[in-house]
Amino acid sequence: FRIMAGKVKWVTDIEKSVLINNFEKRGWIQVAENEDWNFYWMSVQTIRNVFSVETGYRLSDDQIVNHFPNHYELTRKDLMVKNIKRYRKELEKEGSPLAEKDENGKYIYLDFVPVTFMLPADYNLFVEEFRKNPSSTWIMKPCGKAQGKGIFLINKLSQIKKWSRDSKTSSFIAQSSKEAYVISLYINNPLLIGGKKFDLRLYVLVSTYRPLRCYMYKLGFCRFCTVKYTPSTSELDNMFVHLTNVAIQKHGDDYNHIHGGKWTVSNLRLYLESTRGKEVTSKLFDEIHWIIVQSLKAVAPVMNNDKHCFECYGYDIIIDDKLKPWLIEVNASPSLTSSTANDRILKYNLINDTLNIAVPNGEIPDCKWNKSPPKEVLGNYEVLYDEEMAQSDGPDRDLRSRPGQSTGVKGNRARDSGKPVLTTWK
Amino acid sequence: MLDPDSGLSLTIARIVQRLKGSSLHSQLERQARVSLHKPEIRLETLKEDIKDFLKTSGWEKKLQNAVYSELNVFPSPCHPAAPPEHMKEPLAYMRKAQGSWEKRILKSLNSMCTELSIPLAQKRPVSEQKELLNKWNEMGTDEPDLSLFRPVYAPKDFLEVLMNLRNPNYENGEHPSFRNHLGLIQVPLKVKDIPELKEDFSELGLNIGQLGIDDSAQVPPEFFENEHVRVGQKVLAEQDSAAAQQYVRQGCPTALRADLWALILNISNQPEDILYYEQLKSNVIQHDLLVDSLIYKDVKLTASNDDYYFVFEDYLYQVLLCFSRDTAVLEHFTYSSATPPRSYIRGKLGMEEYAVFYPPNGVIPFHGFSMYVAPLCFLYHEPSKLYQIFREMYVRFFFRLHSISSHPSGIVSLCLLFETLLQTHLPQLFYHLREIGAQPLRISFKWMVRAFSGYLATDQLLLLWDRILGYNSLEILAVLAAAVFAFRAVNLMEVTSLAAAEAVLADLSTLKVMPLLQIFLFATVT
């Protein structure tokens, strides 16, 4: 009976082959939750228990988990919006040029989340906004659900009467946070390709929030709606037209199991460069990186930067027909199910590269390490933002390297070949 | 032989005749008339002044581009006494073979038609017309029952025909001689060897910058890429077709490619072109053709399942259905070895007055045809422009890939070129594959027939098609096919069956086209 003392012991409560194959290929040993483990890839329910005050769970130095305790500050739709709004106000208060507004009062650099309200809390504010533009469409999303569940579109106030606090006929009691909804302005001018609507799924790995160190996976993908996009009101109920979640598209008639309605980000880039030009395409991708970093900065102050944690987020972004990216939501548990063969390969490699960064050398971790992996292990990840490096570059790194500014020094930009920029914004 | 002067004057006469009726001619006339109001035009020197005006306003350049386009597309006339068939195809046995092949295709189409009791063409009832018009932008969501339709032919059927081509004047005999070819193609066409190819494709040489090689992430853009882009922008500003054609031999920057190809193909998407496309669209709405179902089936079988092109499914219908009805395509049959199939109005079989070309454009689509259009969707998102670019690409290049001719860019020559290159420069590999019953052409044929569409990653495919346009020749397809075999030679030497060889060459999506071509042409010891 060989002693396996030096091997990483792993647990997971997510039975997915892309995970398990990765653990096994490293020679790690599977153990049960109540045993001594080094690495636990947990679902979001489990992380809640691990860090909850009642259980008093204490992680030791050689234990790593794949979620931050209060990741929901970023991954719950209502909290994400709240944190971004707070962040913007703070920047405005300190007079930061990032918080600059245009003549209509819109943030120039920080307007990347569609107008959103919490329901029922902000119902009246919402109504005020709704009335400014009564022909607009809004999308209702339950705060706590994923995979497109419970989402619906409205274009009439009557459709959300239930959430009106003042409604006398409503028998709604103050909802627990599980029943809360957010309502966002629906982007009804999405960029269409081949007449089809799509969204972008990008993977972002955060190893520490303070200082912020995050990586972007180069191989993101576009998810296309199988049905032709039409902004017409009669199609509002047809979720196949509007939602790009694979879980929903999979049940549409036109779902294809070879390509799964997915395109690589490099296809997107080739298409946009060919049809729109290089500058606007580069600007778009720069903006996408920008908004991801800003969203992380927004939640960094409130995140429990527990050193036992890392997290791989699934960012959902929609591009409108003016080539402006909008952050729709961030997922703490991006799906590890594979809908096609290509998909399986991508997710397998994603986990592989993630583990290489989070658990250096595949050896028993020490959570006190500096979380600075060497370049060679990044695989398909690229450094998106490294706060430590940015600060060591000196305070004279000016703000001209912000996107949307065509003049000025580009700083440490990597070649324009689909790579995210090593940003040096502060 | 024809003396150069009369050859030139024949060419000039032909070009003048073709351009006389074109819209460019009327535009030039209009411009000339308009210029009369200008102060710099004086009565005494009217002719000279108008010529100068047309030069400075860019109209002379447009005329030059049109002339250049004609020169590219039409072959030089062989001899004033030569019958028109010679412009189509000078070799009689090739003409005969193409004729037989066409008869077979048409027979197959007619029998499908009879079996399914569907007419070749019929007018749509008004309600159906309305429905189609509504669905025009999303025909991909239609799910017609296509199970009974089969493609009229697939590339491998065509290969069988080519394998059986023989020149009756040439005694192949049982005596093996050095001229006996060990490949599948057994006709003695002249094909180039590597020294000749090196000369023809000199811009792909090792010490000349290329997109697809010298723009990779490791190479600083100052070395080549930036300057190349600058030159490309200048070429576009000058609107010079000939310069563009020369330029793209080193590859197109992605942002400039759409415009450069349009310039080379002389496509400007004028209002009358858009109108023409709309007219074709209304033809589609009004009449239903049997070939429409073949097109649907082809798209569903090929592009809809393709990782890169599934997004553009609807555009493919919009292009191909219109293409079938475009009688302007019939023009290309003057220089193609093919002849458009004819059909007769019901009940009037054999009566010439009731003969029509079927389909109206004379082109019966085969399995994979839609893949000619698919890559273009990455460049053009406006349907009428996409249509025109495709049509021009077809009548310049793609038609040669599925018709039997002796033309150096015809599929027969490409196959022979491929086999010869392989046999000459990788003899061990060639013999090995032949021994195990895996004739290389059986694998590479489908690549060449489709101009590699659907086999290469799109960005690589576009770099390849840059060179097709740049050199106005399809020979590069054969060279690439040979280069792919050379690249995978080590693995191929280990296989022991055709199936295993197919497996080694099944996935070309990771290949980088330009390094392969460069190494094969310029860095292989011959």
CSV table of C-alpha atoms in Angstrom, one decimal, chain A residues 7-217:
chain,number,residue,atom,x,y,z
A,7,LYS,CA,-0.5,14.0,-3.8
A,8,VAL,CA,-3.2,16.6,-3.8
A,9,LYS,CA,-6.5,15.3,-2.4
A,10,TRP,CA,-9.5,16.5,-4.1
A,11,VAL,CA,-13.3,16.6,-3.6
A,12,THR,CA,-16.1,17.9,-5.8
A,13,ASP,CA,-19.8,18.0,-5.7
A,14,ILE,CA,-20.1,18.6,-9.4
A,15,GLU,CA,-20.0,15.4,-11.3
A,16,LYS,CA,-18.5,16.6,-14.6
A,17,SER,CA,-16.0,14.7,-16.6
A,18,VAL,CA,-14.1,17.8,-17.7
A,19,LEU,CA,-13.3,18.3,-14.0
A,20,ILE,CA,-12.7,14.8,-13.0
A,21,ASN,CA,-10.5,14.0,-15.9
A,22,ASN,CA,-8.3,16.9,-15.1
A,23,PHE,CA,-7.9,15.9,-11.5
A,24,GLU,CA,-7.1,12.3,-12.5
A,25,LYS,CA,-4.6,13.3,-15.1
A,26,ARG,CA,-2.6,15.1,-12.4
A,27,GLY,CA,-2.5,12.0,-10.3
A,28,TRP,CA,-4.6,13.6,-7.6
A,29,ILE,CA,-6.5,11.5,-5.2
A,30,GLN,CA,-10.2,11.6,-4.7
A,31,VAL,CA,-11.4,11.8,-1.1
A,32,ALA,CA,-14.7,12.5,0.6
A,33,GLU,CA,-15.8,15.9,1.9
A,34,ASN,CA,-15.3,14.9,5.5
A,35,GLU,CA,-11.8,13.7,5.0
A,36,ASP,CA,-8.7,15.8,4.8
A,37,TRP,CA,-8.8,17.5,1.4
A,38,ASN,CA,-6.5,20.0,-0.4
A,39,PHE,CA,-8.7,21.0,-3.3
A,40,TYR,CA,-12.5,21.3,-3.3
A,41,TRP,CA,-14.3,22.3,-6.5
A,42,MET,CA,-17.6,23.2,-5.0
A,43,SER,CA,-21.0,24.3,-6.2
A,44,VAL,CA,-22.2,27.7,-5.0
A,45,GLN,CA,-24.5,26.0,-2.5
A,46,THR,CA,-21.6,24.3,-0.8
A,47,ILE,CA,-19.5,27.5,-0.6
A,48,ARG,CA,-22.3,29.1,1.3
A,49,ASN,CA,-22.1,26.4,3.9
A,50,VAL,CA,-18.3,26.3,4.1
A,51,PHE,CA,-18.1,30.0,4.9
A,52,SER,CA,-21.3,30.4,6.8
A,53,VAL,CA,-21.0,31.8,10.3
A,54,GLU,CA,-22.9,28.8,11.8
A,55,THR,CA,-20.6,26.0,10.6
A,56,GLY,CA,-17.5,27.9,11.7
A,57,TYR,CA,-15.6,26.1,9.0
A,58,ARG,CA,-11.9,26.9,9.1
A,59,LEU,CA,-9.8,26.3,6.1
A,60,SER,CA,-6.1,25.3,6.7
A,61,ASP,CA,-3.2,26.6,4.8
A,62,ASP,CA,-3.1,23.6,2.4
A,63,GLN,CA,-6.7,23.9,1.3
A,64,ILE,CA,-8.0,25.7,-1.7
A,65,VAL,CA,-11.5,26.3,-2.9
A,66,ASN,CA,-12.9,27.6,-6.2
A,67,HIS,CA,-15.2,30.3,-5.0
A,68,PHE,CA,-14.8,33.5,-3.0
A,69,PRO,CA,-17.1,33.5,0.1
A,70,ASN,CA,-19.2,36.4,-1.0
A,71,HIS,CA,-18.9,36.0,-4.8
A,72,TYR,CA,-22.6,37.0,-5.0
A,73,GLU,CA,-21.5,40.6,-4.8
A,74,LEU,CA,-20.6,40.1,-8.4
A,75,THR,CA,-22.6,37.2,-9.5
A,76,ARG,CA,-26.1,38.2,-8.2
A,77,LYS,CA,-27.7,40.5,-10.7
A,78,ASP,CA,-29.0,43.0,-8.2
A,79,LEU,CA,-25.8,43.1,-6.1
A,80,MET,CA,-23.6,43.5,-9.2
A,81,VAL,CA,-25.6,46.5,-10.3
A,82,LYS,CA,-25.6,47.9,-6.8
A,83,ASN,CA,-21.8,47.6,-6.5
A,84,ILE,CA,-21.2,49.2,-9.9
A,85,LYS,CA,-23.5,52.1,-9.1
A,86,ARG,CA,-21.7,52.6,-5.8
A,87,TYR,CA,-18.3,52.4,-7.4
A,88,ARG,CA,-19.2,55.0,-10.0
A,89,LYS,CA,-20.6,57.3,-7.3
A,90,GLU,CA,-17.3,57.0,-5.4
A,91,LEU,CA,-15.2,57.8,-8.4
A,92,GLU,CA,-17.4,60.8,-9.1
A,93,LYS,CA,-17.1,62.0,-5.5
A,94,GLU,CA,-13.3,61.9,-5.7
A,95,GLY,CA,-13.4,63.7,-9.0
A,96,SER,CA,-11.8,60.9,-11.0
A,97,PRO,CA,-11.7,61.5,-14.7
A,98,LEU,CA,-13.0,57.9,-15.1
A,99,ALA,CA,-16.4,59.1,-13.8
A,100,GLU,CA,-16.7,61.8,-16.4
A,101,LYS,CA,-20.2,62.3,-17.7
A,102,ASP,CA,-21.4,63.5,-21.1
A,103,GLU,CA,-23.9,66.3,-21.8
A,104,ASN,CA,-26.8,63.9,-21.2
A,105,GLY,CA,-25.5,62.9,-17.8
A,106,LYS,CA,-24.4,59.5,-18.9
A,107,TYR,CA,-21.1,58.2,-17.8
A,108,ILE,CA,-18.6,58.2,-20.7
A,109,TYR,CA,-16.4,55.3,-19.6
A,110,LEU,CA,-18.5,53.6,-17.0
A,111,ASP,CA,-21.8,53.2,-18.7
A,112,PHE,CA,-21.6,49.5,-19.4
A,113,VAL,CA,-24.5,48.0,-17.6
A,114,PRO,CA,-28.0,48.5,-19.1
A,115,VAL,CA,-30.2,50.7,-16.9
A,116,THR,CA,-31.3,48.3,-14.1
A,117,PHE,CA,-33.7,48.5,-11.1
A,118,MET,CA,-34.4,46.2,-8.2
A,119,LEU,CA,-37.9,45.0,-7.8
A,120,PRO,CA,-39.9,45.5,-5.8
A,121,ALA,CA,-37.6,47.9,-4.0
A,122,ASP,CA,-37.1,50.4,-6.9
A,123,TYR,CA,-40.5,50.0,-8.5
A,124,ASN,CA,-41.3,53.7,-8.4
A,125,LEU,CA,-38.0,54.7,-9.8
A,126,PHE,CA,-38.5,52.1,-12.5
A,127,VAL,CA,-41.9,53.5,-13.4
A,128,GLU,CA,-40.4,57.0,-13.8
A,129,GLU,CA,-37.7,55.7,-16.2
A,130,PHE,CA,-40.2,53.5,-18.0
A,131,ARG,CA,-42.5,56.4,-18.7
A,132,LYS,CA,-39.6,58.4,-20.3
A,133,ASN,CA,-39.6,55.8,-23.0
A,134,PRO,CA,-42.9,53.9,-23.0
A,135,SER,CA,-42.1,52.0,-26.2
A,136,SER,CA,-39.1,50.4,-24.7
A,137,THR,CA,-38.8,46.7,-23.8
A,138,TRP,CA,-37.5,45.6,-20.4
A,139,ILE,CA,-36.2,42.2,-19.3
A,140,MET,CA,-37.2,40.7,-16.0
A,141,LYS,CA,-34.7,38.4,-14.4
A,142,PRO,CA,-34.9,36.6,-11.1
A,143,CYS,CA,-31.9,37.4,-8.9
A,144,GLY,CA,-31.1,34.0,-7.8
A,145,LYS,CA,-31.5,31.8,-10.9
A,146,ALA,CA,-29.4,30.8,-13.8
A,147,GLN,CA,-29.6,29.3,-17.2
A,148,GLY,CA,-32.2,31.7,-18.3
A,149,LYS,CA,-34.8,30.3,-15.9
A,150,GLY,CA,-37.7,32.6,-15.0
A,151,ILE,CA,-36.7,35.3,-17.4
A,152,PHE,CA,-39.3,37.2,-19.4
A,153,LEU,CA,-39.7,40.4,-21.4
A,154,ILE,CA,-42.2,43.1,-20.8
A,155,ASN,CA,-43.2,46.2,-22.6
A,156,LYS,CA,-46.2,47.3,-20.6
A,157,LEU,CA,-46.4,48.3,-17.0
A,158,SER,CA,-49.4,46.1,-16.5
A,159,GLN,CA,-47.2,43.0,-17.0
A,160,ILE,CA,-45.4,43.6,-13.8
A,161,LYS,CA,-48.2,44.9,-11.7
A,162,LYS,CA,-47.4,42.3,-9.1
A,163,TRP,CA,-44.2,44.0,-8.1
A,164,SER,CA,-45.8,47.3,-7.5
A,165,ARG,CA,-45.4,48.1,-3.8
A,166,ASP,CA,-48.4,50.3,-3.9
A,167,SER,CA,-50.6,47.8,-5.6
A,168,LYS,CA,-53.5,47.3,-3.3
A,169,THR,CA,-54.6,44.2,-4.9
A,170,SER,CA,-51.2,42.6,-4.5
A,171,SER,CA,-50.9,40.1,-1.8
A,172,PHE,CA,-47.2,40.2,-2.1
A,173,ILE,CA,-45.4,40.3,1.2
A,174,ALA,CA,-41.9,41.6,1.2
A,175,GLN,CA,-40.0,39.1,-0.7
A,176,SER,CA,-37.1,37.1,0.6
A,177,SER,CA,-34.0,37.8,-1.5
A,178,LYS,CA,-34.7,34.6,-3.5
A,179,GLU,CA,-37.8,36.1,-5.1
A,180,ALA,CA,-36.3,39.5,-5.9
A,181,TYR,CA,-36.1,40.5,-9.5
A,182,VAL,CA,-34.0,42.9,-11.5
A,183,ILE,CA,-35.5,44.7,-14.4
A,184,SER,CA,-33.1,46.0,-17.1
A,185,LEU,CA,-33.6,47.9,-20.2
A,186,TYR,CA,-33.6,45.3,-23.0
A,187,ILE,CA,-31.0,45.9,-25.6
A,188,ASN,CA,-33.2,45.8,-28.6
A,189,ASN,CA,-30.5,46.9,-31.1
A,190,PRO,CA,-28.1,44.0,-30.7
A,191,LEU,CA,-25.4,43.5,-33.2
A,192,LEU,CA,-26.7,40.9,-35.6
A,193,ILE,CA,-24.6,38.6,-37.6
A,194,GLY,CA,-26.2,36.7,-40.5
A,195,GLY,CA,-29.4,38.3,-39.1
A,196,LYS,CA,-29.0,36.4,-35.8
A,197,LYS,CA,-28.6,37.7,-32.3
A,198,PHE,CA,-25.8,36.4,-30.1
A,199,ASP,CA,-24.0,37.0,-26.9
A,200,LEU,CA,-20.4,36.6,-25.8
A,201,ARG,CA,-19.3,34.2,-23.1
A,202,LEU,CA,-15.9,35.0,-21.7
A,203,TYR,CA,-14.1,33.2,-18.9
A,204,VAL,CA,-12.2,35.3,-16.4
A,205,LEU,CA,-10.1,33.9,-13.6
A,206,VAL,CA,-9.5,35.9,-10.4
A,207,SER,CA,-6.8,34.7,-8.1
A,208,THR,CA,-6.9,37.6,-5.7
A,209,TYR,CA,-9.0,40.8,-5.4
A,210,ARG,CA,-6.7,42.9,-3.3
A,211,PRO,CA,-4.3,43.4,-5.1
A,212,LEU,CA,-6.5,42.6,-8.1
A,213,ARG,CA,-5.1,39.9,-10.4
A,214,CYS,CA,-7.2,38.5,-13.1
A,215,TYR,CA,-6.8,36.6,-16.3
A,216,MET,CA,-8.9,36.3,-19.4
A,217,TYR,CA,-9.3,33.1,-21.3
